[in-house]
Amino acid sequence: MRSLPVSSALASVIALALAAPLAHADPVEQQIATALKGVSLKRKAAQLQNTAPADPGLGLPAYDWWNEGLHGLARNGVATVFPQAIGLAATWDPALMERVGTVVSTEARARFNAQPASADRRIYQGLTIWSPNINIFRDPRWGRGQETYGEDPLLTGSLAVGFIHGLQGPDLAHPRVIATAKHLAVHSGPEAGRDSFDVDPSPQDLEWTYLPQFRMAVTQGHALSLMCAYNSLAGMPACANDALLNQRVRKDWGFTGFIVSDCDAIGNIWQFHHHAYDAAEASAAAIRGGTDFNCGTAYSALPDAVRRGLVSEAEVDRALVRSLSARARLGIAFNQPDPWRAIKPDQVDTADHRALALEAARKAMVLVQNNGGVLPLKPGVKLAVIGANADDLGVLEANYHGTAAAPVTPLEGLRARFGADHVVYAQGSVLAEGAPVVLPETALAADGKPGLAAEYRDAAGKLVLARQDRRIDFNLTRAAPAGLDPARFSARWQGMLVPPGPGAWRLAIDAPQCWKDCHRHDDVALWVGGKQLHAGPLGKARVEFALTSDGTPQPIRLELEHYGDDEGLRLMWVPPAGAEEAKALAVAKDADVIVAVLGLSPDLEGEALQVQVPGFVGGDRSEIELPEPQARLLANLRATGKPVVAVLATGSAIAMDETLADAVLVAWYPGQAGGTALADILSGASNPSGRLPVTFYRHTTDLPAFVDYGMKERTYRFFTGKPLWGFGHGLSYTRFAYANPAVKAADTKSPVTLSVRLANQGNRAGEDVVQAYVVPPIPAHEVVLTEPVLQHQLAGFARVNLAPGKMQTVTLTLDPRSLSVVDRRGTRRVLPGTYKAWIGDGQPGDGPGTWVEFTLAGQAQEMPK
């Protein structure tokens, strides 16, 4: 349906009503409102789009509002790269999240402060960070689920609050950066069709699952910005949804910041949702619906919308005051103080930041299986490291990432820990049928060593650096090696291409292209066997070549002229059928233990990817099982009779045959220190302490349809089947015991205090995640077959560090909201009656723990929206 024009009389009333609050606004808002007097609608509209031009009349330099900091400052050169968000969620550690957020915002300020305050800022250079992503990871097939904090609203909200506090800092009047919680609301795939997808969640699912974490981000995290989603809710586009943005977010939750659209979501209102006739109607609907700011260009039609009476200038001013006050609070506009200007440019990737990345990677890894105590590995053990994910930069950095200065892959970490002479390596297989992977060091040689001889030259052609590169796998996003100018340098790699055997195969050059603000592409040239296969810009991110080989090594030369906006360079392949697997089985023969680094990659799962291979489509998955090439490889490795440790590098849950491995460690996409952390865990130098933030289902058939947003049979709260590994699950090298539970409970208006004595009965120090789940007394008439039936829900948790032989009383305070249930009308209530509560390591029955019961007196207590 279309937005209706606003009559001139009504527009005048609206203008008066909207203008009145400005008289009572804080001084900064009043200053901005005064400055806007006499400014043309065209100039106002320009400042409400992410690429805002300079406006000398307002004293504003050019500023692009779009910046990213999901798990480290992104897309703006060298930065500390932490584990992907889903890995950070596996730490179950809000305090750690605050420290990570502090690093992200400090590095953003350091980059910002490297230029004069008056400098124009291009994309990814600003202080408005469009993170965190707090959508619920309701289905493991969603490729962007890796960006979230998992499937539980309480865990997600708690981690988001910590991260937002770290980003924004202690003074909201002068934030270090502005955090943007996204994507509001009910947005979790599929990627295909996301621009026009309409979601019609039940009131129960909306209140119980899709909104709680956003409420926490606003009411507890005090996020200064929110981002509305692409999709519609019950036929109303999220970015024009008055009931959601104005009523729920602003009125019920008391949000006073600004709301930005997901990129091009305003255009979607008319181009895909057909809710409006043109850009002017769509922009008017968004402004009136509560979206202050447009990522995209649709708001350039606002002057036309005002002239046509679709929206008043006062409404535009309201949105602009909210938006520009953010720049003022940051101290970068309207002569406001900037207490963070003292952060120096050298506060990027410091020793402390690198140490935190390693700590986070260690805490993120989840040991889900350890049959026979095969882990930790014994000193002096000889390892066969197998798998395409063992030596791949992208698997460390995931998506929405910065450029790691000194990344450590699993192979490099294991070589450093166990000794290069105790580690043999083979790639083994591709990740998915037909999907190229990075060409391994074993297929390249120069001067008798793995890899290619490299030369790096500056813009004048002067040789600056000569070295041996093991593989061609580089992230060059606004970054360059050896202090070269990231805007202009060249490189050449030479040596021999060593196929694993005869057969047909494919070679690929991959140069990831920037998402936005791309003006030109790099020149790349490739020769194999003396024949030039490519010269010039790629034209698209990846170019493939079909080759046939008899297995004889051939000369290879690759040249790069970097002067464009491309974000890196990789040499990839799909090897001859069976050749890499045969090599893997051969190297495994002489090893004591096989470490198979398997899983997925950001090439297969992620945002709007152009990929379609078996099991994957458009960035999502069509099935959750370990892809067939890897499943076959793992089965053949198991058949050797050697102990097998499977390491899953992934952004989401994977279904696998657990009998094919003695131990299984979920490493996620672990960030720049991933290889070091993995080696620390496998060797026992660090005790695994991560817990799953999502359910690992056994089969794709366990899941409802991907397009179904109903929560029946989804996530641990409503799934009635038997998972492979459950939400909250995680093992340790030590033993924890729970005893002496105690509970203090009064009535439906008061918090419940739950305590337990936790003891470390093993001989290693370790961290346990104490989890409390409640089973509320839901009346029978509230349960119908068509609605999700609650199994139990997380009500509190705490991470506890104990030395061997030590014990501690752990107390969890469960607030009434965490005890509440939601009826079919969407009303949240704390019910009187007898509750069961499990306090332990994992869900009821998964690990050590104990049940208690308590009774809440009084009447049913309705919770605020």
Tab-separated table of N, CA and C in Angstrom, residues 185-264:
chain	number	residue	atom	x	y	z
A	185	ALA	N	13.884	-5.488	12.710
A	185	ALA	CA	13.927	-6.676	13.573
A	185	ALA	C	13.456	-7.866	12.750
A	186	VAL	N	13.578	-9.067	13.337
A	186	VAL	CA	13.134	-10.331	12.728
A	186	VAL	C	13.833	-10.518	11.392
A	187	HIS	N	15.148	-10.541	11.446
A	187	HIS	CA	15.947	-10.652	10.225
A	187	HIS	C	17.007	-11.721	10.438
A	188	SER	N	16.880	-12.837	9.752
A	188	SER	CA	17.906	-13.887	9.860
A	188	SER	C	17.826	-14.842	8.678
A	189	GLY	N	17.813	-14.268	7.483
A	189	GLY	CA	17.850	-15.058	6.272
A	189	GLY	C	16.469	-15.484	5.820
A	190	PRO	N	16.406	-16.084	4.623
A	190	PRO	CA	17.492	-16.338	3.682
A	190	PRO	C	18.038	-15.053	3.043
A	191	GLU	N	19.304	-15.142	2.587
A	191	GLU	CA	19.912	-14.004	1.916
A	191	GLU	C	19.189	-13.696	0.604
A	192	ALA	N	18.878	-14.729	-0.150
A	192	ALA	CA	18.135	-14.524	-1.391
A	192	ALA	C	16.747	-13.997	-1.043
A	193	GLY	N	16.371	-12.905	-1.667
A	193	GLY	CA	15.065	-12.330	-1.417
A	193	GLY	C	14.983	-11.445	-0.201
A	194	ARG	N	16.123	-11.134	0.424
A	194	ARG	CA	16.082	-10.346	1.669
A	194	ARG	C	15.549	-8.938	1.441
A	195	ASP	N	15.669	-8.421	0.222
A	195	ASP	CA	15.213	-7.062	-0.053
A	195	ASP	C	13.695	-6.937	-0.067
A	196	SER	N	13.005	-8.056	-0.267
A	196	SER	CA	11.548	-7.979	-0.381
A	196	SER	C	10.829	-8.945	0.554
A	197	PHE	N	11.580	-9.637	1.395
A	197	PHE	CA	10.998	-10.688	2.218
A	197	PHE	C	10.051	-10.104	3.261
A	198	ASP	N	8.882	-10.712	3.389
A	198	ASP	CA	7.917	-10.291	4.399
A	198	ASP	C	7.823	-11.355	5.475
A	199	VAL	N	8.008	-10.955	6.719
A	199	VAL	CA	7.947	-11.858	7.856
A	199	VAL	C	6.674	-11.549	8.639
A	200	ASP	N	5.971	-12.588	9.018
A	200	ASP	CA	4.735	-12.404	9.780
A	200	ASP	C	4.831	-13.208	11.069
A	201	PRO	N	5.698	-12.774	11.989
A	201	PRO	CA	5.872	-13.545	13.226
A	201	PRO	C	4.649	-13.429	14.120
A	202	SER	N	4.404	-14.463	14.889
A	202	SER	CA	3.328	-14.392	15.866
A	202	SER	C	3.703	-13.375	16.938
A	203	PRO	N	2.722	-12.769	17.601
A	203	PRO	CA	3.053	-11.866	18.714
A	203	PRO	C	3.918	-12.547	19.775
A	204	GLN	N	3.705	-13.849	19.968
A	204	GLN	CA	4.480	-14.590	20.951
A	204	GLN	C	5.942	-14.681	20.537
A	205	ASP	N	6.196	-15.072	19.286
A	205	ASP	CA	7.576	-15.196	18.828
A	205	ASP	C	8.271	-13.841	18.779
A	206	LEU	N	7.545	-12.813	18.395
A	206	LEU	CA	8.139	-11.485	18.315
A	206	LEU	C	8.654	-11.044	19.684
A	207	GLU	N	7.816	-11.204	20.710
A	207	GLU	CA	8.184	-10.739	22.046
A	207	GLU	C	9.149	-11.681	22.744
A	208	TRP	N	9.051	-12.978	22.491
A	208	TRP	CA	9.848	-13.956	23.222
A	208	TRP	C	11.235	-14.167	22.616
A	209	THR	N	11.335	-13.942	21.310
A	209	THR	CA	12.581	-14.290	20.626
A	209	THR	C	13.230	-13.135	19.894
A	210	TYR	N	12.466	-12.349	19.149
A	210	TYR	CA	13.075	-11.424	18.196
A	210	TYR	C	13.346	-10.020	18.736
A	211	LEU	N	12.711	-9.629	19.838
A	211	LEU	CA	12.890	-8.276	20.351
A	211	LEU	C	13.686	-8.145	21.650
A	212	PRO	N	13.753	-9.177	22.521
A	212	PRO	CA	14.382	-8.967	23.836
A	212	PRO	C	15.803	-8.433	23.795
A	213	GLN	N	16.634	-8.932	22.897
A	213	GLN	CA	18.029	-8.494	22.852
A	213	GLN	C	18.141	-7.044	22.390
A	214	PHE	N	17.233	-6.592	21.524
A	214	PHE	CA	17.239	-5.184	21.132
A	214	PHE	C	16.811	-4.300	22.307
A	215	ARG	N	15.847	-4.777	23.051
A	215	ARG	CA	15.428	-4.027	24.248
A	215	ARG	C	16.600	-3.880	25.217
A	216	MET	N	17.360	-4.962	25.426
A	216	MET	CA	18.514	-4.890	26.307
A	216	MET	C	19.568	-3.929	25.767
A	217	ALA	N	19.789	-3.940	24.457
A	217	ALA	CA	20.774	-3.041	23.863
A	217	ALA	C	20.419	-1.583	24.109
A	218	VAL	N	19.110	-1.291	24.141
A	218	VAL	CA	18.651	0.081	24.358
A	218	VAL	C	18.599	0.418	25.840
A	219	THR	N	17.924	-0.405	26.627
A	219	THR	CA	17.663	-0.058	28.025
A	219	THR	C	18.851	-0.303	28.942
A	220	GLN	N	19.701	-1.275	28.616
A	220	GLN	CA	20.869	-1.569	29.446
A	220	GLN	C	22.179	-1.146	28.775
A	221	GLY	N	22.279	-1.374	27.468
A	221	GLY	CA	23.494	-1.000	26.749
A	221	GLY	C	23.540	0.473	26.396
A	222	HIS	N	22.370	1.110	26.314
A	222	HIS	CA	22.263	2.521	25.950
A	222	HIS	C	22.896	2.798	24.590
A	223	ALA	N	22.648	1.891	23.649
A	223	ALA	CA	23.121	2.107	22.283
A	223	ALA	C	22.562	3.417	21.763
A	224	LEU	N	23.413	4.197	21.126
A	224	LEU	CA	23.013	5.507	20.631
A	224	LEU	C	22.459	5.455	19.219
A	225	SER	N	22.477	4.269	18.624
A	225	SER	CA	21.949	4.132	17.272
A	225	SER	C	21.427	2.721	17.076
A	226	LEU	N	20.409	2.593	16.222
A	226	LEU	CA	19.865	1.306	15.802
A	226	LEU	C	19.762	1.295	14.291
A	227	MET	N	19.826	0.115	13.704
A	227	MET	CA	19.641	-0.029	12.261
A	227	MET	C	18.411	-0.874	11.996
A	228	CYS	N	17.515	-0.348	11.143
A	228	CYS	CA	16.328	-1.118	10.760
A	228	CYS	C	16.655	-2.031	9.584
A	229	ALA	N	15.872	-3.095	9.450
A	229	ALA	CA	16.194	-4.206	8.559
A	229	ALA	C	15.597	-4.035	7.169
A	230	TYR	N	16.013	-4.914	6.262
A	230	TYR	CA	15.493	-4.933	4.895
A	230	TYR	C	14.041	-5.405	4.831
A	231	ASN	N	13.707	-6.386	5.648
A	231	ASN	CA	12.445	-7.093	5.473
A	231	ASN	C	11.243	-6.293	5.960
A	232	SER	N	10.078	-6.776	5.616
A	232	SER	CA	8.830	-6.254	6.157
A	232	SER	C	8.383	-7.123	7.316
A	233	LEU	N	7.588	-6.539	8.194
A	233	LEU	CA	6.925	-7.278	9.275
A	233	LEU	C	5.424	-7.148	9.059
A	234	ALA	N	4.801	-8.275	8.799
A	234	ALA	CA	3.352	-8.307	8.570
A	234	ALA	C	2.947	-7.275	7.522
A	235	GLY	N	3.743	-7.199	6.457
A	235	GLY	CA	3.413	-6.335	5.344
A	235	GLY	C	3.918	-4.912	5.450
A	236	MET	N	4.510	-4.520	6.552
A	236	MET	CA	5.003	-3.149	6.737
A	236	MET	C	6.530	-3.167	6.758
A	237	PRO	N	7.191	-2.495	5.798
A	237	PRO	CA	8.654	-2.466	5.794
A	237	PRO	C	9.212	-2.016	7.137
A	238	ALA	N	10.233	-2.702	7.599
A	238	ALA	CA	10.789	-2.416	8.920
A	238	ALA	C	11.219	-0.965	9.054
A	239	CYS	N	11.737	-0.379	7.987
A	239	CYS	CA	12.246	0.994	8.058
A	239	CYS	C	11.153	2.042	7.893
A	240	ALA	N	9.908	1.606	7.764
A	240	ALA	CA	8.772	2.535	7.737
A	240	ALA	C	7.732	2.112	8.760
A	241	ASN	N	8.180	1.376	9.762
A	241	ASN	CA	7.264	0.701	10.675
A	241	ASN	C	7.066	1.525	11.948
A	242	ASP	N	6.037	2.340	11.956
A	242	ASP	CA	5.754	3.213	13.092
A	242	ASP	C	5.584	2.419	14.385
A	243	ALA	N	4.861	1.296	14.313
A	243	ALA	CA	4.606	0.502	15.514
A	243	ALA	C	5.898	-0.029	16.114
A	244	LEU	N	6.842	-0.346	15.259
A	244	LEU	CA	8.121	-0.875	15.736
A	244	LEU	C	9.047	0.244	16.195
A	245	LEU	N	9.285	1.219	15.326
A	245	LEU	CA	10.330	2.206	15.578
A	245	LEU	C	9.874	3.334	16.501
A	246	ASN	N	8.696	3.866	16.270
A	246	ASN	CA	8.236	4.988	17.098
A	246	ASN	C	7.573	4.530	18.390
A	247	GLN	N	6.703	3.522	18.260
A	247	GLN	CA	5.953	3.098	19.441
A	247	GLN	C	6.796	2.220	20.359
A	248	ARG	N	7.286	1.089	19.835
A	248	ARG	CA	8.018	0.163	20.698
A	248	ARG	C	9.383	0.722	21.094
A	249	VAL	N	10.175	1.127	20.115
A	249	VAL	CA	11.567	1.503	20.398
A	249	VAL	C	11.651	2.838	21.128
A	250	ARG	N	10.988	3.848	20.609
A	250	ARG	CA	11.127	5.175	21.204
A	250	ARG	C	10.220	5.373	22.424
A	251	LYS	N	8.947	4.970	22.297
A	251	LYS	CA	8.023	5.208	23.397
A	251	LYS	C	8.197	4.189	24.518
A	252	ASP	N	8.131	2.890	24.175
A	252	ASP	CA	8.176	1.862	25.217
A	252	ASP	C	9.570	1.704	25.815
A	253	TRP	N	10.600	1.749	24.979
A	253	TRP	CA	11.956	1.517	25.461
A	253	TRP	C	12.692	2.805	25.825
A	254	GLY	N	12.161	3.950	25.440
A	254	GLY	CA	12.797	5.213	25.784
A	254	GLY	C	14.036	5.528	24.972
A	255	PHE	N	14.142	4.999	23.759
A	255	PHE	CA	15.303	5.243	22.908
A	255	PHE	C	15.326	6.694	22.451
A	256	THR	N	16.463	7.352	22.577
A	256	THR	CA	16.586	8.755	22.197
A	256	THR	C	17.638	8.997	21.127
A	257	GLY	N	18.264	7.926	20.627
A	257	GLY	CA	19.291	8.083	19.606
A	257	GLY	C	18.690	8.193	18.211
A	258	PHE	N	19.493	7.855	17.200
A	258	PHE	CA	18.997	7.930	15.831
A	258	PHE	C	18.939	6.538	15.219
A	259	ILE	N	18.044	6.390	14.264
A	259	ILE	CA	17.838	5.114	13.584
A	259	ILE	C	18.276	5.258	12.135
A	260	VAL	N	19.141	4.348	11.699
A	260	VAL	CA	19.657	4.342	10.333
A	260	VAL	C	19.101	3.133	9.603
A	261	SER	N	18.865	3.291	8.316
A	261	SER	CA	18.386	2.161	7.529
A	261	SER	C	19.541	1.241	7.163
A	262	ASP	N	19.235	-0.039	6.987
A	262	ASP	CA	20.201	-0.902	6.324
A	262	ASP	C	20.402	-0.348	4.914
A	263	CYS	N	21.530	-0.667	4.313
A	263	CYS	CA	21.919	0.021	3.089
A	263	CYS	C	20.982	-0.303	1.927
A	264	ASP	N	20.391	0.747	1.398
A	264	ASP	CA	19.415	0.712	0.298
A	264	ASP	C	18.054	0.185	0.735
